[in-house]
Short mmCIF file of C-alpha atoms in Angstrom, two decimals:
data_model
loop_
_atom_site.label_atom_id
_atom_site.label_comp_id
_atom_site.label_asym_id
_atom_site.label_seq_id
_atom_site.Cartn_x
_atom_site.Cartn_y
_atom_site.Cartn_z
CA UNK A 1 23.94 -13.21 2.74
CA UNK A 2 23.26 -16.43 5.01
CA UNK A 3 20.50 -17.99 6.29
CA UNK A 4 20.01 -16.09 9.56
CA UNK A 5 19.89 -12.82 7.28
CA UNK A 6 17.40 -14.16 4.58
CA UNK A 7 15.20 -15.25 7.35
CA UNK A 8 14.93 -11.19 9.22
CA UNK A 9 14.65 -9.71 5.49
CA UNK A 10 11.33 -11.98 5.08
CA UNK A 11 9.82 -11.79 8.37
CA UNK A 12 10.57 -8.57 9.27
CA UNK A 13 9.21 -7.29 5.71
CA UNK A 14 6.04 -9.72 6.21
CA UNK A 15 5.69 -7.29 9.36
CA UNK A 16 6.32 -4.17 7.78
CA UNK A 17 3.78 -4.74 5.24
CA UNK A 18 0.83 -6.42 7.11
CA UNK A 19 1.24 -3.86 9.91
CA UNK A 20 1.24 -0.80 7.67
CA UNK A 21 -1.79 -2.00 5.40
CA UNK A 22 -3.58 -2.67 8.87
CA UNK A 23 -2.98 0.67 9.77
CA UNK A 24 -4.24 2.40 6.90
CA UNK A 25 -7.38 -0.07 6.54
CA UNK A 26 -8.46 0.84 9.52
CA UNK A 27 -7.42 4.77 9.55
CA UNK A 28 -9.91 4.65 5.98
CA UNK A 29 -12.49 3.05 7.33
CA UNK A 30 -13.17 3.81 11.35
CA UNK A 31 -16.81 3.53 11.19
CA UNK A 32 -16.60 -0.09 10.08
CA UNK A 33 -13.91 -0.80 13.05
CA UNK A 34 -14.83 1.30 15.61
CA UNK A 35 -18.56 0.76 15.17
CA UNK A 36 -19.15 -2.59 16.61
CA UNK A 37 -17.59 -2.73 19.87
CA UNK A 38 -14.06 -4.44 21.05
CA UNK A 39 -14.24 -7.78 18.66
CA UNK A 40 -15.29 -6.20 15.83
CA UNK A 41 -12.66 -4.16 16.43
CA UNK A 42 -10.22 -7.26 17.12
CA UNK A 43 -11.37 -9.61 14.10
CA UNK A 44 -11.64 -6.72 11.74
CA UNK A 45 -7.72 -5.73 12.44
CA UNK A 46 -6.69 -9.19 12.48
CA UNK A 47 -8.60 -9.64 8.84
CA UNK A 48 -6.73 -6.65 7.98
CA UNK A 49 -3.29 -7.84 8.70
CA UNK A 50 -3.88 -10.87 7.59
CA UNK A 51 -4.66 -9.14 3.83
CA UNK A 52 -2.10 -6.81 4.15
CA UNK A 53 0.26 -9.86 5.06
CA UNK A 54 -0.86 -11.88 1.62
CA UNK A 55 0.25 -8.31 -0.13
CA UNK A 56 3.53 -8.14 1.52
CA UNK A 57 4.54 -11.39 0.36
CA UNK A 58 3.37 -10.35 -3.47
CA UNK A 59 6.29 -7.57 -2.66
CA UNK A 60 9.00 -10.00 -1.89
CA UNK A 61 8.03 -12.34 -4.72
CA UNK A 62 8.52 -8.94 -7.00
CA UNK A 63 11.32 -7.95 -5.45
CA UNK A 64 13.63 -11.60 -6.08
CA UNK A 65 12.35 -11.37 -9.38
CA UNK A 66 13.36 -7.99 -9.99
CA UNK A 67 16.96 -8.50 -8.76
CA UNK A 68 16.96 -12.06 -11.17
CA UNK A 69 15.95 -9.67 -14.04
CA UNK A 70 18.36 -7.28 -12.86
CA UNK A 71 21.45 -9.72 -13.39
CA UNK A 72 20.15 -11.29 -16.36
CA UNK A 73 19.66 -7.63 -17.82
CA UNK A 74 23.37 -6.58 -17.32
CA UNK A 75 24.23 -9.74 -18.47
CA UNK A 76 22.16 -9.44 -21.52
CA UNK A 77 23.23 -5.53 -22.76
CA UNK A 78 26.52 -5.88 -21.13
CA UNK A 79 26.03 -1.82 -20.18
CA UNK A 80 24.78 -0.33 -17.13
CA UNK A 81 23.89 2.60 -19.01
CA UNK A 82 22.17 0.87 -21.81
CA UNK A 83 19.60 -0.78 -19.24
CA UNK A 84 19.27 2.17 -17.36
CA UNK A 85 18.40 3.96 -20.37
CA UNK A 86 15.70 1.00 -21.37
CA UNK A 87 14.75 1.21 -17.65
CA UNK A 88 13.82 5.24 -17.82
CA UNK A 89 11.64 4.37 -21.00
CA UNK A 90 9.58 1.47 -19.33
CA UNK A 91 8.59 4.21 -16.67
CA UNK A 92 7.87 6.52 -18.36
CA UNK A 93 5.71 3.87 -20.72
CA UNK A 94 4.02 2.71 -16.98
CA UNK A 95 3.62 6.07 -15.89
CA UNK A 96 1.73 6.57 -19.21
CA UNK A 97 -0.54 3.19 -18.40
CA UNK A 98 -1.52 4.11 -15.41
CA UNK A 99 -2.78 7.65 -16.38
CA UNK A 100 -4.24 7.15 -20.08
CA UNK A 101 -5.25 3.21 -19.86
CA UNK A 102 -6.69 3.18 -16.84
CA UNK A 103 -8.40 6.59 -18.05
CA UNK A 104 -9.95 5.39 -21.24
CA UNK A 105 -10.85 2.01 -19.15
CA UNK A 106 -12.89 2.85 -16.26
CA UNK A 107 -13.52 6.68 -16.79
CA UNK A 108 -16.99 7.35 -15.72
CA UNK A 109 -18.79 10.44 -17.60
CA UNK A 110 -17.92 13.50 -15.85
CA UNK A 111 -14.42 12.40 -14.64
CA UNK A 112 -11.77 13.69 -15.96
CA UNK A 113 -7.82 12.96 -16.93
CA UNK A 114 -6.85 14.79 -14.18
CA UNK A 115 -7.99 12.98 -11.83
CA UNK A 116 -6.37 9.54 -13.19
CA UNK A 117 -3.13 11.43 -12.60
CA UNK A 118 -2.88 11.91 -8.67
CA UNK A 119 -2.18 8.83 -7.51
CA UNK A 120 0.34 7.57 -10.61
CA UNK A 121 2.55 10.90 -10.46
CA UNK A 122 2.40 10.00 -6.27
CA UNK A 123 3.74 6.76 -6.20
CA UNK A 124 6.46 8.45 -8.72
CA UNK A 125 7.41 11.24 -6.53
CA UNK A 126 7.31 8.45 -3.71
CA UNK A 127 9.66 6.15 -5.79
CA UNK A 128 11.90 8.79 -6.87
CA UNK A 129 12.78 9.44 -3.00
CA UNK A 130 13.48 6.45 -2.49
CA UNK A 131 16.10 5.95 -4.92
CA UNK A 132 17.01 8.26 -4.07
CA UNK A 133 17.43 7.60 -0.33
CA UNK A 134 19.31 4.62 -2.01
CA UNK A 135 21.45 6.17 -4.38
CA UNK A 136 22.96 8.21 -1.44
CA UNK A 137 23.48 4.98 0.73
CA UNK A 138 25.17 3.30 -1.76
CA UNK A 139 26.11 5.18 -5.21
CA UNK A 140 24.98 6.87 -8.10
CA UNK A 141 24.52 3.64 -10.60
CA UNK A 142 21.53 2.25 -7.99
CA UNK A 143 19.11 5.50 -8.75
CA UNK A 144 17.56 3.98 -11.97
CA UNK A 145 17.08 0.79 -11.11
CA UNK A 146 16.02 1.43 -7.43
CA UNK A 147 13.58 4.11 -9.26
CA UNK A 148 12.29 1.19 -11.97
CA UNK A 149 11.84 -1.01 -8.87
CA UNK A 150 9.88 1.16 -7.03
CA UNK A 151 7.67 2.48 -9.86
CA UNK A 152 7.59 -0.12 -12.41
CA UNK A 153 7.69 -3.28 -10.16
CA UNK A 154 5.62 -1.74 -7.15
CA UNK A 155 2.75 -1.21 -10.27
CA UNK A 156 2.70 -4.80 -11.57
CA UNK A 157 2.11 -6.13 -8.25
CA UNK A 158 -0.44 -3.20 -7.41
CA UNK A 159 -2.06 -4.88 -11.07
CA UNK A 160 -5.08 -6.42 -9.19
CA UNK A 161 -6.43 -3.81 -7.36
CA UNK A 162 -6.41 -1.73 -10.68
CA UNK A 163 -8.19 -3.92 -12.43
CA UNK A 164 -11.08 -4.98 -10.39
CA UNK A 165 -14.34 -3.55 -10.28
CA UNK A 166 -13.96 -1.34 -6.93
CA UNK A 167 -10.97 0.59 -9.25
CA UNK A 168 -12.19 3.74 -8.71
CA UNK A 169 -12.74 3.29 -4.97
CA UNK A 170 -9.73 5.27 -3.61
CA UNK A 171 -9.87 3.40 -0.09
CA UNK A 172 -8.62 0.12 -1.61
CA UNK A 173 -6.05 1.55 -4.22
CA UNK A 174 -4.54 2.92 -0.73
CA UNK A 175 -5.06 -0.42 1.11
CA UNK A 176 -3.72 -2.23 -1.40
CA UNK A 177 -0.19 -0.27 -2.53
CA UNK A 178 0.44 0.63 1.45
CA UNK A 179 1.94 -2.57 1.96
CA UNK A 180 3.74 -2.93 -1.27
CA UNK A 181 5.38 0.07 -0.74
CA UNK A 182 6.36 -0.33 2.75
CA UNK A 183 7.83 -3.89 1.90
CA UNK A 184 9.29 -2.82 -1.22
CA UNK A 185 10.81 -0.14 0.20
CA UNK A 186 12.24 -1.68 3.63
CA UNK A 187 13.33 -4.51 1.40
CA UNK A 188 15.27 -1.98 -0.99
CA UNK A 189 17.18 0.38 1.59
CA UNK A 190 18.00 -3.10 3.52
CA UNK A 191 19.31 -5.60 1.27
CA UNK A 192 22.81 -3.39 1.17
CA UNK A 193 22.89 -3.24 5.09
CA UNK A 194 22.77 -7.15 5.17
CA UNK A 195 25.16 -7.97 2.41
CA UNK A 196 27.36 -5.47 3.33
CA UNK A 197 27.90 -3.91 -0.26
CA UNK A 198 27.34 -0.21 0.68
CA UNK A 199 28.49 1.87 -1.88
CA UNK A 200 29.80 -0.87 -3.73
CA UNK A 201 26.35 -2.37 -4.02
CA UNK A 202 25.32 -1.01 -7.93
CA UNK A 203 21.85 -2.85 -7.96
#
C-alpha cells in the first residue's frame, strides 16, 4: 500500500459517501429542494454533500480503527476462530441494542417492538451481503470480521443519529447510515484490490 493508493482509498470514499448521502437527502425530502427554485436547489445539495462528506470521514476513521483492533485482536487470542467466535457474540449483543435499548428508550405509547426491528435486522441483512461479497473475493476467514465491520462498526459510528432527539424520524436515520454504508462498504471490498492480497487477504 503506498502513498498514491492511500490517497484514491480516501478521496474516492470521501466521494462515495458525500455523493450517496446527497442523493438520498434530497430523494427524502423533494419538497424542501425542489420547492424554492434553482439555488435553493443548489445550496441545499451542496449543504447536503457537505454533511454527508463530514459522515464519510466518521467511516474511514472507523474503518483504520477497526483494522488496528483487528491485528491487536489476533494478536491478543492468538486464534482466528476464537475472535471470530467473540466477534459473532458482540453482534448479536448490538443487534440486541439496537432493537430492545433503543425500544425501552424512545418508545412512544402506541409503538411497538416491531417496529424498532426494521431497520436493525436491515442493516444486518445489508452487512451480511457484504461479507459476504467479501468472503467470495478473498476467502472464507474474512466473513466474520467483514460481517462485525459492517454491523458492529457501521452502528457505533451511526451512534449519533440514534441518540438525538429526531431518533424516531426515519428520514435522518436514512441520511445519516447512507453514507456510512456506502464508505464502509467501498472501503471494505477495496482495500484487497489495492494491496493486492486477494484471497490471501484474511482480514
Amino acid at each position: 500500500m503506498n502513498t498514491r493508493k492511500l490517497v484514491y482509498l480516501f478521496f474516492s470514499t470521501l466521494l462515495i459517501g458525500a455523493s450517496s448521502g446527497a442523493v438520498i437527502g434530497v430523494l427524502l425530502d423533494t419538497d424542501t429542494y425542489f420547492g424554492g427554485g434553482f439555488l435553493n436547489f443548489f445550496f441545499g445539495l451542496l449543504w447536503m454533500f457537505g454533511v454527508s462528506a463530514a459522515i464519510s470521514l466518521v467511516a474511514q476513521m472507523g474503518y483504520f480503527a477497526y483494522l488496528t483492533l483487528q491485528r491487536l485482536a489476533l494478536g491478543l487470542f492468538k486464534s482466528v476462530t476464537l475472535w471470530n467466535r467473540i466477534q459473532v457474540v458482540l453482534v448479536l449483543f448490538v443487534l440486541f441494542d439496537l432493537v430492545y435499548l433503543r425500544y425501552i428508550s424512545f418508545a412512544e405509547p402506541g409503538e411497538t417492538l416491531a417496529g424498532f426491528m426494521v431497520m436493525p435486522l436491515l442493516l444486518l441483512a445489508y452487512s451480511a451481503v457484504v461479507a459476504f461479497w467479501k468472503r467470495r473475493e478473498t476467502n472464507k476467514e474474512t466473513f466474520v470480521p467483514a460481517l462485525f465491520f459492517m454491523f458492529v462498526v457501521t452502528t457505533i459510528e451511526w451512534v449519533p443519529a440514534l441518540t438525538v432527539d429526531v431518533v424516531n424520524d426515519t428520514k435522518w436515520l436514512w441520511i445519516y447510515v447512507t453514507p456510512l454504508l456506502a464508505a464502509n462498504t467501498w472501503q471494505l471490498l477495496l482495500l484487497h484490490r489495492l494491496t493486492g492480497d486477494g484471497r490471501k487477504n484474511a482480514s
